[in-house]
Tab-separated table of N, CA and C in Angstrom:
chain	number	residue	atom	x	y	z
R	1	MET	N	-31.821	2.598	-10.255
R	1	MET	CA	-30.534	2.025	-9.920
R	1	MET	C	-30.761	0.754	-9.096
R	2	TYR	N	-29.794	-0.139	-9.143
R	2	TYR	CA	-29.920	-1.414	-8.438
R	2	TYR	C	-29.265	-1.344	-7.057
R	3	ASN	N	-29.956	-1.882	-6.097
R	3	ASN	CA	-29.446	-2.025	-4.745
R	3	ASN	C	-30.128	-3.257	-4.173
R	4	LYS	N	-29.342	-4.186	-3.623
R	4	LYS	CA	-29.890	-5.453	-3.136
R	4	LYS	C	-30.992	-5.242	-2.097
R	5	TYR	N	-30.759	-4.368	-1.124
R	5	TYR	CA	-31.764	-4.096	-0.094
R	5	TYR	C	-33.055	-3.596	-0.731
R	6	CYS	N	-32.927	-2.654	-1.658
R	6	CYS	CA	-34.111	-2.093	-2.308
R	6	CYS	C	-34.849	-3.157	-3.115
R	7	GLU	N	-34.121	-3.969	-3.833
R	7	GLU	CA	-34.762	-5.026	-4.616
R	7	GLU	C	-35.531	-5.982	-3.722
R	8	GLU	N	-34.927	-6.391	-2.620
R	8	GLU	CA	-35.576	-7.327	-1.707
R	8	GLU	C	-36.837	-6.737	-1.076
R	9	ASN	N	-36.880	-5.417	-0.938
R	9	ASN	CA	-38.020	-4.749	-0.309
R	9	ASN	C	-38.915	-4.018	-1.318
R	10	LYS	N	-38.714	-4.329	-2.586
R	10	LYS	CA	-39.522	-3.766	-3.678
R	10	LYS	C	-39.531	-2.237	-3.657
R	11	ILE	N	-38.341	-1.675	-3.476
R	11	ILE	CA	-38.179	-0.223	-3.483
R	11	ILE	C	-37.296	0.128	-4.679
R	12	ARG	N	-37.705	1.104	-5.431
R	12	ARG	CA	-36.878	1.650	-6.509
R	12	ARG	C	-36.470	3.057	-6.073
R	13	TYR	N	-35.361	3.522	-6.643
R	13	TYR	CA	-34.934	4.873	-6.304
R	13	TYR	C	-34.157	5.486	-7.452
R	14	TYR	N	-34.103	6.786	-7.460
R	14	TYR	CA	-33.180	7.505	-8.328
R	14	TYR	C	-32.735	8.747	-7.584
R	15	GLN	N	-31.610	9.291	-8.031
R	15	GLN	CA	-31.046	10.450	-7.350
R	15	GLN	C	-30.691	11.520	-8.373
R	16	GLU	N	-30.743	12.758	-7.920
R	16	GLU	CA	-30.327	13.885	-8.740
R	16	GLU	C	-29.806	14.978	-7.827
R	17	THR	N	-29.192	15.969	-8.416
R	17	THR	CA	-28.736	17.107	-7.620
R	17	THR	C	-29.749	18.228	-7.746
R	18	GLU	N	-29.818	19.028	-6.690
R	18	GLU	CA	-30.737	20.166	-6.675
R	18	GLU	C	-30.036	21.297	-5.938
R	19	THR	N	-30.132	22.498	-6.481
R	19	THR	CA	-29.542	23.670	-5.843
R	19	THR	C	-30.574	24.324	-4.939
R	20	SER	N	-30.187	24.536	-3.692
R	20	SER	CA	-31.073	25.168	-2.715
R	20	SER	C	-31.266	26.639	-3.073
R	21	GLU	N	-32.513	27.086	-3.035
R	21	GLU	CA	-32.801	28.500	-3.280
R	21	GLU	C	-32.340	29.360	-2.108
R	22	ILE	N	-32.221	28.757	-0.937
R	22	ILE	CA	-31.857	29.508	0.269
R	22	ILE	C	-30.368	29.825	0.315
R	23	ASN	N	-29.527	28.792	0.099
R	23	ASN	CA	-28.082	29.023	0.252
R	23	ASN	C	-27.275	28.773	-1.019
R	24	GLN	N	-27.941	28.458	-2.121
R	24	GLN	CA	-27.301	28.225	-3.423
R	24	GLN	C	-26.292	27.068	-3.400
R	25	LYS	N	-26.459	26.131	-2.468
R	25	LYS	CA	-25.600	24.948	-2.374
R	25	LYS	C	-26.289	23.777	-3.071
R	26	ASP	N	-25.481	22.855	-3.595
R	26	ASP	CA	-26.015	21.671	-4.258
R	26	ASP	C	-26.192	20.532	-3.263
R	27	TYR	N	-27.325	19.854	-3.368
R	27	TYR	CA	-27.653	18.725	-2.507
R	27	TYR	C	-28.054	17.527	-3.362
R	28	ILE	N	-27.848	16.337	-2.814
R	28	ILE	CA	-28.346	15.121	-3.440
R	28	ILE	C	-29.799	14.942	-3.021
R	29	ILE	N	-30.653	14.711	-3.980
R	29	ILE	CA	-32.061	14.426	-3.721
R	29	ILE	C	-32.283	12.963	-4.087
R	30	THR	N	-32.843	12.190	-3.162
R	30	THR	CA	-33.157	10.786	-3.404
R	30	THR	C	-34.665	10.635	-3.474
R	31	TYR	N	-35.122	10.022	-4.540
R	31	TYR	CA	-36.539	9.717	-4.710
R	31	TYR	C	-36.718	8.221	-4.509
R	32	LEU	N	-37.507	7.850	-3.512
R	32	LEU	CA	-37.830	6.451	-3.260
R	32	LEU	C	-39.207	6.174	-3.848
R	33	ILE	N	-39.326	5.067	-4.552
R	33	ILE	CA	-40.608	4.669	-5.133
R	33	ILE	C	-40.975	3.331	-4.520
R	34	ARG	N	-42.030	3.343	-3.697
R	34	ARG	CA	-42.519	2.107	-3.094
R	34	ARG	C	-44.041	2.162	-3.031
R	35	ASP	N	-44.622	1.030	-3.320
R	35	ASP	CA	-46.087	0.921	-3.370
R	35	ASP	C	-46.703	1.974	-4.291
R	36	GLY	N	-45.998	2.283	-5.376
R	36	GLY	CA	-46.520	3.236	-6.352
R	36	GLY	C	-46.450	4.689	-5.933
R	37	LYS	N	-45.873	4.985	-4.768
R	37	LYS	CA	-45.770	6.352	-4.269
R	37	LYS	C	-44.326	6.818	-4.323
R	38	VAL	N	-44.134	8.086	-4.642
R	38	VAL	CA	-42.794	8.677	-4.716
R	38	VAL	C	-42.567	9.531	-3.479
R	39	GLU	N	-41.440	9.281	-2.807
R	39	GLU	CA	-41.048	10.071	-1.632
R	39	GLU	C	-39.762	10.826	-1.981
R	40	LYS	N	-39.738	12.107	-1.696
R	40	LYS	CA	-38.560	12.930	-1.971
R	40	LYS	C	-37.802	13.170	-0.678
R	41	HIS	N	-36.491	12.897	-0.694
R	41	HIS	CA	-35.653	13.090	0.494
R	41	HIS	C	-34.443	13.936	0.108
R	42	ARG	N	-34.268	15.050	0.815
R	42	ARG	CA	-33.055	15.844	0.593
R	42	ARG	C	-31.952	15.246	1.444
R	43	GLY	N	-30.820	14.993	0.828
R	43	GLY	CA	-29.712	14.356	1.523
R	43	GLY	C	-28.530	15.283	1.727
R	44	CYS	N	-27.365	14.751	1.498
R	44	CYS	CA	-26.108	15.438	1.787
R	44	CYS	C	-25.841	16.602	0.837
R	45	GLN	N	-25.175	17.596	1.377
R	45	GLN	CA	-24.701	18.699	0.555
R	45	GLN	C	-23.423	18.263	-0.147
R	46	ILE	N	-23.333	18.572	-1.413
R	46	ILE	CA	-22.122	18.247	-2.167
R	46	ILE	C	-21.097	19.326	-1.864
R	47	VAL	N	-19.967	18.910	-1.348
R	47	VAL	CA	-18.932	19.871	-0.968
R	47	VAL	C	-17.696	19.657	-1.828
R	48	ASP	N	-16.866	20.689	-1.888
R	48	ASP	CA	-15.586	20.546	-2.567
R	48	ASP	C	-14.672	19.740	-1.671
R	49	ALA	N	-14.233	18.605	-2.168
R	49	ALA	CA	-13.380	17.728	-1.371
R	49	ALA	C	-11.921	17.951	-1.752
R	50	VAL	N	-11.060	17.882	-0.764
R	50	VAL	CA	-9.621	17.899	-0.995
R	50	VAL	C	-9.106	16.589	-0.427
R	51	LEU	N	-8.742	15.688	-1.319
R	51	LEU	CA	-8.326	14.358	-0.898
R	51	LEU	C	-6.816	14.256	-0.875
R	52	GLN	N	-6.313	13.670	0.162
R	52	GLN	CA	-4.877	13.536	0.334
R	52	GLN	C	-4.279	12.719	-0.817
R	53	GLY	N	-3.283	13.263	-1.465
R	53	GLY	CA	-2.562	12.541	-2.511
R	53	GLY	C	-3.216	12.603	-3.886
R	54	ILE	N	-4.376	13.228	-4.006
R	54	ILE	CA	-5.045	13.322	-5.301
R	54	ILE	C	-4.978	14.775	-5.765
R	55	LYS	N	-4.458	14.967	-6.945
R	55	LYS	CA	-4.301	16.319	-7.477
R	55	LYS	C	-5.321	16.632	-8.572
R	56	ASN	N	-6.148	15.652	-8.936
R	56	ASN	CA	-7.090	15.826	-10.023
R	56	ASN	C	-8.422	16.332	-9.470
R	57	PRO	N	-8.829	17.570	-9.781
R	57	PRO	CA	-10.074	18.115	-9.225
R	57	PRO	C	-11.322	17.348	-9.673
R	58	VAL	N	-11.297	16.783	-10.867
R	58	VAL	CA	-12.448	16.012	-11.336
R	58	VAL	C	-12.605	14.743	-10.498
R	59	GLN	N	-11.490	14.090	-10.178
R	59	GLN	CA	-11.535	12.891	-9.335
R	59	GLN	C	-11.996	13.244	-7.921
R	60	GLU	N	-11.542	14.374	-7.402
R	60	GLU	CA	-11.978	14.802	-6.078
R	60	GLU	C	-13.483	15.058	-6.063
R	61	TYR	N	-14.007	15.727	-7.086
R	61	TYR	CA	-15.443	15.991	-7.161
R	61	TYR	C	-16.216	14.681	-7.284
R	62	GLY	N	-15.725	13.776	-8.114
R	62	GLY	CA	-16.379	12.476	-8.282
R	62	GLY	C	-16.425	11.686	-6.987
R	63	SER	N	-15.353	11.714	-6.231
R	63	SER	CA	-15.314	11.024	-4.939
R	63	SER	C	-16.306	11.640	-3.962
R	64	SER	N	-16.364	12.955	-3.930
R	64	SER	CA	-17.305	13.655	-3.054
R	64	SER	C	-18.743	13.328	-3.449
R	65	LEU	N	-19.018	13.324	-4.743
R	65	LEU	CA	-20.363	13.025	-5.230
R	65	LEU	C	-20.774	11.595	-4.888
R	66	THR	N	-19.857	10.640	-5.076
R	66	THR	CA	-20.145	9.238	-4.758
R	66	THR	C	-20.447	9.078	-3.267
R	67	TYR	N	-19.653	9.695	-2.420
R	67	TYR	CA	-19.858	9.648	-0.970
R	67	TYR	C	-21.233	10.219	-0.610
R	68	CYS	N	-21.570	11.376	-1.174
R	68	CYS	CA	-22.860	12.015	-0.883
R	68	CYS	C	-24.027	11.155	-1.343
R	69	ARG	N	-23.909	10.549	-2.522
R	69	ARG	CA	-24.989	9.705	-3.032
R	69	ARG	C	-25.202	8.501	-2.121
R	70	ARG	N	-24.113	7.864	-1.711
R	70	ARG	CA	-24.209	6.676	-0.852
R	70	ARG	C	-24.890	7.010	0.472
R	71	TYR	N	-24.421	8.063	1.128
R	71	TYR	CA	-24.967	8.390	2.443
R	71	TYR	C	-26.343	9.037	2.363
R	72	SER	N	-26.654	9.706	1.281
R	72	SER	CA	-28.004	10.237	1.097
R	72	SER	C	-29.006	9.099	0.939
R	73	LEU	N	-28.628	8.047	0.229
R	73	LEU	CA	-29.510	6.888	0.085
R	73	LEU	C	-29.724	6.217	1.434
R	74	LEU	N	-28.663	6.051	2.206
R	74	LEU	CA	-28.804	5.464	3.539
R	74	LEU	C	-29.729	6.301	4.416
R	75	MET	N	-29.595	7.624	4.332
R	75	MET	CA	-30.460	8.516	5.116
R	75	MET	C	-31.916	8.359	4.694
R	76	ALA	N	-32.166	8.305	3.394
R	76	ALA	CA	-33.534	8.195	2.894
R	76	ALA	C	-34.181	6.882	3.323
R	77	LEU	N	-33.374	5.818	3.378
R	77	LEU	CA	-33.888	4.504	3.765
R	77	LEU	C	-33.875	4.284	5.272
R	78	GLY	N	-33.236	5.182	6.017
R	78	GLY	CA	-33.150	5.031	7.470
R	78	GLY	C	-32.244	3.894	7.884
R	79	LEU	N	-31.180	3.674	7.115
R	79	LEU	CA	-30.257	2.574	7.387
R	79	LEU	C	-28.937	3.084	7.932
R	80	ALA	N	-28.252	2.234	8.650
R	80	ALA	CA	-26.911	2.536	9.152
R	80	ALA	C	-25.930	1.597	8.472
R	81	THR	N	-24.682	1.956	8.490
R	81	THR	CA	-23.642	1.111	7.921
R	81	THR	C	-22.465	1.087	8.874
R	82	GLU	N	-21.611	0.114	8.668
R	82	GLU	CA	-20.386	0.075	9.468
R	82	GLU	C	-19.531	1.269	9.104
R	83	ASP	N	-18.729	1.703	10.031
R	83	ASP	CA	-17.792	2.799	9.764
R	83	ASP	C	-16.569	2.207	9.090
R	84	ASP	N	-16.718	1.880	7.803
R	84	ASP	CA	-15.640	1.201	7.100
R	84	ASP	C	-14.415	2.085	6.891
R	85	ASP	N	-14.593	3.407	6.841
R	85	ASP	CA	-13.442	4.294	6.704
R	85	ASP	C	-12.555	4.213	7.936
R	86	ALA	N	-13.167	4.231	9.108
R	86	ALA	CA	-12.397	4.148	10.348
R	86	ALA	C	-11.752	2.772	10.485
R	87	GLN	N	-12.461	1.730	10.064
R	87	GLN	CA	-11.901	0.379	10.165
R	87	GLN	C	-10.624	0.242	9.333
R	88	SER	N	-10.609	0.877	8.174
R	88	SER	CA	-9.444	0.741	7.295
R	88	SER	C	-8.212	1.445	7.877
R	89	LEU	N	-8.429	2.381	8.796
R	89	LEU	CA	-7.313	3.115	9.396
R	89	LEU	C	-6.755	2.444	10.641
R	90	THR	N	-7.467	1.457	11.156
R	90	THR	CA	-7.003	0.798	12.371
R	90	THR	C	-6.342	-0.533	12.030
R	91	THR	N	-5.406	-0.880	12.844
R	91	THR	CA	-4.729	-2.170	12.692
R	91	THR	C	-4.804	-2.908	14.006
R	92	GLN	N	-4.837	-4.215	13.904
R	92	GLN	CA	-4.874	-5.015	15.114
R	92	GLN	C	-3.460	-5.458	15.450
R	93	LYS	N	-3.167	-5.482	16.745
R	93	LYS	CA	-1.874	-5.968	17.197
R	93	LYS	C	-1.839	-7.488	17.092
R	94	GLU	N	-0.724	-7.971	16.609
R	94	GLU	CA	-0.553	-9.423	16.605
R	94	GLU	C	0.034	-9.827	17.945
R	95	GLU	N	-0.549	-10.865	18.509
R	95	GLU	CA	-0.086	-11.304	19.842
R	95	GLU	C	0.864	-12.461	19.706
């Protein structure tokens, strides 16, 4: 998959889901490929999401999966991001 940060740092990655033998929950697994070596990172657990205003269970699952993939990649790379969800909920007072 393409990611600007990864391209600039010559890192390739792919992700898949894996079911834990311990708790039977699904997790995102991120594989980083750099310098010819593969690193496996277990990331976020995929949870059933209930999104406000969305009644389609497939869309809810897709949103949850996208969120988990994004944050699992950030965890594997050791990167932080702005809290864009919180920013969208705040408004600035006009003076």
